Amino acid sequence: MTQKEPNHQIWLECAACGHRVPFTRPLRACEKCGHGWLDARYDYDAVRERWPAVLRERPFDMWRYRELLPLRDDAYKVTMGEGGTPLLHATNLGLMLGCPHIYVKDERQGPTGSFKDRQASLAISVMKEHGITEAIVASTGNVAISYSAYSALAGIKMWTFLTSLVPSEKMQEVALYGSEVIKVTATYDQTKKVAADFAARKGIFLDRGIRGISARESMKTVAFEIAEQLPMLIGPSPEGGDGGAPWRAPDWYFQAVSGGMGPVGVWKAYEELMTLGLVDHMPKLACIQAAGCAPMVNSFDKGLEEAEPVLNPQTRVITIATGSPGPAYSFLIRVIREHGGAFEAVTDEETFRAMHVMAKLDGISMEPAAATAFAGLFKLLSKGVIQRDEIIVVNCSGHTFPVEKHLLGDEWARTVELPTETPAVEEGLLGSLEQLDGRVQSIAIIEDDPQARLLLRRILQTRGEYRVFEAPDGVAGLEMVRREHPDIILLDLMMPGMDGFEVLEALKADEQVRDVPVIVISAKELTAAERERLSGQIDMLMQKGNFTDEELLEEILKRAG
Ligand SMILES: Cc1ncc(COP(=O)(O)O)c(C=O)c1O
Ligand SMILES: [Zn+2]
């Protein structure tokens, strides 16, 4: 049973002329001037008064913010526990990149595995409230999956138009929910047009995506949740002070964008939270696109006020392959010019690498569209656009099953063949298993920070080829090197007791181990005198938080490979 909340007042306001009408039915355009962009408005004074008491009583899901959602009557709510997703601290990634505040908004935990579940829940609820029993949606996959699940629950017939590039596993999931699946052998933009024509001809309700109210409004809940979760993880805003903002906006919100609905909704949410006095600043939006289909990034770089479409998208990340982003672009450039932010493009290779890094380092497996956002983060960090101590939240959505078969290559598993004849089975099995451990190189890590040791070990382990020894201080490290004769040493400099400089001197004075290559990994900016002390003694100096797993492995391979 859902709890009955009192109906609340919602208006549609024209973005061009400001004309307002009560929201009682879907409107395609302003009744006064014909403009196509209408925004939902609420009674913010009432919300300001009501929220402190009611939010305390409500579960942590997207409907807790229902006063700022355009469904009038809870009786029509179609819900499966969407929203309320965890905000995970990306510890290992943060350690590798030298960023202590990277958080992952884990939208994978929605009912169908993407943040589009919020959109589906609200859009299908509003359809139900407005008496719609049949609808059409065009999609690059995730929206169709989500709408299909929720429309099944709501008893609404759903026609889904998908570009034929969508992985067949995703299409099958749509079909499983009982939707009509129309596969269009064309780009997503052409598919949208086919869907709109079909809707017009048949007189069936067409979901208008970002031009509709529900879609944008639903995305606000991602931001509301983040603002409530951040203070629990890192405390309130420092500027907040007494009576200051009780919730907290991140410095950056990262998302892979196609139509841009997510960032538009997130922006509106923080604007509303500012109005309510719940946060004290707007976040910077980072909109990341695939290089082969990056109309927003290209148009921003060219200084255009309207997005120039990409007619022939060239990317394997189909979920975000929208060549013609429509109205969101003009909106987002204004926001980014005013509050800061970035449009950035990443190659598919960078996306797939980020996908692999996030799974290997922090155990978070995501679909490519989400990995695009992480690849964008890596890029903007290396460009120096983001300060390493800023608070960064990345929207991580998507199905975790790897439908992208090429990602791991052909050798992602090793087969153990049981011999059928003598010798005895156990011996044969043990023999086969023995061969799995083909580690030839050994690596010594001398580092006092256990977290940093763990990260280095983890990076090496994912290659499976290294035997790793660790020591927490200089004395133990020296002893370990003399005992194990590793092929390479990873050495920290700042350690209590015997520091890295002294370890190095002792190593170089010892005939038995002086030839073992040393890579110094230091958190410290070195002085000229310190550099002088290291020169000629070490093989490589790497700055903590300033290299990726790939770069480290490359350096090791060069020396010990
Ligand atoms: C996982 C994922 N990331 C990003 C996007 C792009 O979303 P937006 O509509 O906000 O541009 C989608 C859209 O379906 C998606 O499913
Ligand atoms: Zn108007």
XYZ file of C-alpha atoms in Angstrom, residues 89 101 158 195 230 252 348 358 381 510:
10
model
C 33.315 6.001 -2.548
C 36.581 12.492 -3.228
C 4.271 0.013 -25.167
C 8.479 6.600 -34.182
C 27.157 13.771 0.551
C 31.320 18.184 -10.313
C 35.726 4.157 -27.631
C 36.656 0.471 -12.785
C 41.904 15.340 -14.590
C 75.119 -4.099 -1.731
